[in-house]
Tab-separated table of C-alpha atoms in Angstrom:
chain	number	residue	atom	x	y	z
A	27	UNK	CA	133.076	134.337	95.001
A	28	UNK	CA	134.945	131.020	95.976
A	29	UNK	CA	134.014	131.345	99.722
A	30	UNK	CA	130.300	131.732	98.682
A	31	UNK	CA	130.600	128.795	96.362
A	32	UNK	CA	132.217	126.614	98.965
A	33	UNK	CA	129.632	127.500	101.736
A	34	UNK	CA	126.755	126.757	99.131
A	35	UNK	CA	128.247	123.323	98.485
A	36	UNK	CA	129.040	122.271	101.990
A	37	UNK	CA	127.501	119.323	103.846
A	38	UNK	CA	125.294	121.334	106.022
A	39	UNK	CA	123.534	123.254	103.135
A	40	UNK	CA	122.999	120.100	101.267
A	41	UNK	CA	121.697	118.286	104.330
A	42	UNK	CA	119.357	121.436	104.720
A	43	UNK	CA	117.985	121.366	101.261
A	44	UNK	CA	117.330	117.485	101.191
A	45	UNK	CA	115.414	117.825	104.543
A	46	UNK	CA	113.448	120.629	103.150
A	47	UNK	CA	112.607	118.905	99.866
A	48	UNK	CA	111.779	116.032	101.706
A	49	UNK	CA	109.473	117.723	104.173
A	50	UNK	CA	107.786	119.652	100.992
A	51	UNK	CA	107.204	116.226	99.485
A	52	UNK	CA	105.799	114.801	102.767
A	53	UNK	CA	103.486	117.892	103.185
A	54	UNK	CA	102.024	117.496	99.779
A	55	UNK	CA	101.522	113.992	100.192
A	56	UNK	CA	99.870	114.303	103.522
A	57	UNK	CA	97.478	117.629	102.908
A	58	UNK	CA	96.849	116.652	99.265
A	59	UNK	CA	96.079	120.521	98.526
A	60	UNK	CA	95.215	119.873	94.889
A	61	UNK	CA	92.040	118.110	95.898
A	62	UNK	CA	90.544	121.459	96.811
A	63	UNK	CA	90.309	122.102	93.050
A	64	UNK	CA	89.391	118.646	92.105
A	65	UNK	CA	85.659	117.763	92.138
A	66	UNK	CA	84.380	113.986	91.792
A	67	UNK	CA	80.789	113.862	90.810
A	68	UNK	CA	78.936	110.472	91.080
A	69	UNK	CA	75.496	109.799	90.113
A	70	UNK	CA	74.338	106.465	91.468
A	71	UNK	CA	70.471	105.344	91.264
A	72	UNK	CA	69.041	103.795	94.606
A	73	UNK	CA	69.290	100.032	94.064
A	74	UNK	CA	66.062	98.413	92.898
A	75	UNK	CA	64.411	101.767	91.881
A	76	UNK	CA	65.613	102.080	88.300
A	77	UNK	CA	64.143	98.742	87.232
A	78	UNK	CA	60.971	99.579	89.055
A	79	UNK	CA	60.761	103.007	87.295
A	80	UNK	CA	61.175	101.690	83.941
A	81	UNK	CA	59.150	98.717	83.866
A	82	UNK	CA	55.516	98.545	83.274
A	83	UNK	CA	53.208	97.643	86.238
A	84	UNK	CA	51.971	93.918	85.574
A	85	UNK	CA	48.347	93.229	84.495
A	86	UNK	CA	46.202	92.526	87.067
A	87	UNK	CA	45.445	88.723	87.239
A	88	UNK	CA	41.806	87.690	87.664
A	89	UNK	CA	41.156	86.892	91.552
A	90	UNK	CA	39.149	83.913	92.687
A	91	UNK	CA	38.217	85.520	95.601
A	92	UNK	CA	36.666	89.400	95.313
A	93	UNK	CA	37.586	90.227	99.008
A	94	UNK	CA	41.455	89.435	98.256
A	95	UNK	CA	43.257	92.836	98.231
A	96	UNK	CA	46.320	93.090	96.297
A	97	UNK	CA	49.719	92.916	98.325
A	98	UNK	CA	51.498	96.253	98.267
A	99	UNK	CA	54.666	96.622	96.120
A	100	UNK	CA	57.810	95.810	98.046
A	101	UNK	CA	60.621	98.103	97.280
A	102	UNK	CA	62.960	100.444	98.851
A	103	UNK	CA	61.751	101.818	102.226
A	104	UNK	CA	63.397	105.102	103.946
A	105	UNK	CA	63.759	104.383	107.615
A	106	UNK	CA	65.328	107.826	108.615
A	107	UNK	CA	66.654	111.177	107.003
A	108	UNK	CA	68.595	114.158	107.880
A	109	UNK	CA	70.119	117.237	106.152
A	110	UNK	CA	73.728	117.627	106.429
A	111	UNK	CA	75.319	120.732	108.199
A	112	UNK	CA	78.823	122.057	107.745
A	113	UNK	CA	81.593	121.326	110.023
A	114	UNK	CA	85.387	121.660	108.793
A	115	UNK	CA	84.201	122.314	105.322
A	116	UNK	CA	80.951	123.789	103.501
A	117	UNK	CA	78.726	120.617	103.206
A	118	UNK	CA	75.092	120.174	102.209
A	119	UNK	CA	72.794	117.555	100.836
A	120	UNK	CA	70.456	114.763	102.387
A	121	UNK	CA	71.218	111.622	103.869
A	122	UNK	CA	68.722	108.755	104.127
A	123	UNK	CA	68.962	105.293	105.593
A	124	UNK	CA	67.196	103.136	103.247
A	125	UNK	CA	65.930	99.432	103.603
A	126	UNK	CA	66.176	97.608	100.556
A	127	UNK	CA	63.477	94.979	99.133
A	128	UNK	CA	66.058	92.305	99.959
A	129	UNK	CA	66.276	93.363	103.461
A	130	UNK	CA	69.786	94.963	103.347
A	131	UNK	CA	70.454	98.379	104.224
A	132	UNK	CA	72.154	101.437	102.600
A	133	UNK	CA	72.844	104.936	103.500
A	134	UNK	CA	72.203	107.194	100.515
A	135	UNK	CA	73.823	110.534	100.290
A	136	UNK	CA	71.555	112.812	97.780
A	137	UNK	CA	72.815	115.949	95.999
A	138	UNK	CA	75.959	115.903	98.249
A	139	UNK	CA	78.262	118.840	97.985
A	140	UNK	CA	81.262	119.122	99.979
A	141	UNK	CA	85.027	119.749	99.578
A	142	UNK	CA	87.343	116.885	98.306
A	143	UNK	CA	90.145	115.902	100.613
A	144	UNK	CA	92.343	113.141	101.620
A	145	UNK	CA	90.930	109.834	103.047
A	146	UNK	CA	87.392	110.871	103.085
A	147	UNK	CA	85.004	108.259	104.713
A	148	UNK	CA	81.134	107.847	105.362
A	149	UNK	CA	80.590	106.960	108.720
A	150	UNK	CA	77.447	105.734	110.333
A	151	UNK	CA	77.585	106.850	113.991
A	152	UNK	CA	75.721	107.105	117.266
A	153	UNK	CA	77.089	110.542	118.131
A	154	UNK	CA	75.055	113.617	118.271
A	155	UNK	CA	75.488	116.273	115.418
A	156	UNK	CA	76.714	119.578	116.976
A	157	UNK	CA	76.789	122.748	115.145
A	158	UNK	CA	80.150	124.527	114.466
A	159	UNK	CA	83.540	123.554	115.826
A	160	UNK	CA	82.086	121.610	118.642
A	161	UNK	CA	80.757	119.065	116.394
A	162	UNK	CA	84.116	118.640	114.387
A	163	UNK	CA	85.567	115.632	116.490
A	164	UNK	CA	82.669	113.793	118.273
A	165	UNK	CA	82.138	111.098	115.798
A	166	UNK	CA	84.978	108.905	116.660
A	167	UNK	CA	83.925	109.052	120.505
A	168	UNK	CA	81.364	106.520	120.526
A	169	UNK	CA	80.182	103.646	118.246
A	170	UNK	CA	80.627	103.995	114.427
A	171	UNK	CA	80.749	101.913	111.328
A	172	UNK	CA	82.787	103.028	108.401
A	173	UNK	CA	80.761	102.314	105.190
A	174	UNK	CA	83.772	102.934	102.979
A	175	UNK	CA	85.633	105.700	101.081
A	176	UNK	CA	83.610	108.609	99.761
A	177	UNK	CA	83.021	107.950	96.004
A	178	UNK	CA	82.663	111.342	95.268
A	179	UNK	CA	82.567	114.907	96.976
A	180	UNK	CA	79.179	115.699	94.759
A	181	UNK	CA	76.215	113.724	93.629
A	182	UNK	CA	74.196	110.905	94.937
A	183	UNK	CA	75.556	107.748	96.055
A	184	UNK	CA	75.017	104.747	98.027
A	185	UNK	CA	76.914	102.927	100.792
A	186	UNK	CA	75.822	99.392	101.760
A	187	UNK	CA	75.809	98.605	105.869
A	188	UNK	CA	77.604	95.521	107.104
A	189	UNK	CA	74.991	92.781	107.622
A	190	UNK	CA	76.178	92.509	111.467
A	191	UNK	CA	75.325	96.529	111.829
A	192	UNK	CA	72.091	97.267	113.355
A	193	UNK	CA	70.601	100.397	111.729
A	194	UNK	CA	68.609	101.243	114.767
A	195	UNK	CA	71.577	101.681	116.973
A	196	UNK	CA	72.913	104.783	114.883
A	197	UNK	CA	71.704	108.258	114.930
A	198	UNK	CA	74.070	110.239	112.685
A	199	UNK	CA	76.059	110.170	109.470
A	200	UNK	CA	79.388	111.959	108.988
A	201	UNK	CA	81.554	112.658	106.011
A	202	UNK	CA	84.873	111.947	108.082
A	203	UNK	CA	88.411	112.787	107.105
A	204	UNK	CA	90.357	109.803	108.590
A	205	UNK	CA	93.412	111.437	107.817
A	206	UNK	CA	92.791	114.464	110.252
A	207	UNK	CA	90.094	112.946	112.364
A	208	UNK	CA	87.727	115.798	111.618
A	209	UNK	CA	84.145	115.888	110.114
A	210	UNK	CA	83.576	117.659	106.919
A	211	UNK	CA	79.643	117.461	107.503
A	212	UNK	CA	77.305	115.592	109.334
A	213	UNK	CA	73.379	114.883	109.661
A	214	UNK	CA	71.082	113.894	112.444
A	215	UNK	CA	68.925	110.871	111.218
A	216	UNK	CA	65.319	111.547	112.289
A	217	UNK	CA	63.158	108.295	112.096
A	218	UNK	CA	60.188	108.400	109.481
């Protein structure tokens, strides 16, 4: 009994235990497996739409000239859209590139449903969207703009484009895991 006790309290055993506990802690931090069971739902309205839907249309003012036609209402305009396909994780929903009334642009994710994960981002890219494993790692090969951290793995949300980003030079959107350099899902943007 004394010999076993001596071995179990020896410096080598203690060092192995410290390394094992440290490795397990780092692994939990790095992979964050609990996020697979945590869903975050975000429901955002498209900027500029909520006000327009709730306000009554203005009364028409009498016109001096009967030949004048009323100007069309300015509001958000969808420039491109696409359906998300699954890559590393099952992913579905619709992506839209929208020009707002003030001239700024947003990427809108609608009815997003994907897995949660560590360090997920929304990327606007020039990479082609490929099915299966061939499409998992292509989005960091070319030009991309990170629009920020994914707000939630479910729901509808908006991501503003930086003012210096030319929306016409991008053709796809990826839900990108920056920690592991892999796409959870992506959509090819088709111009409308």
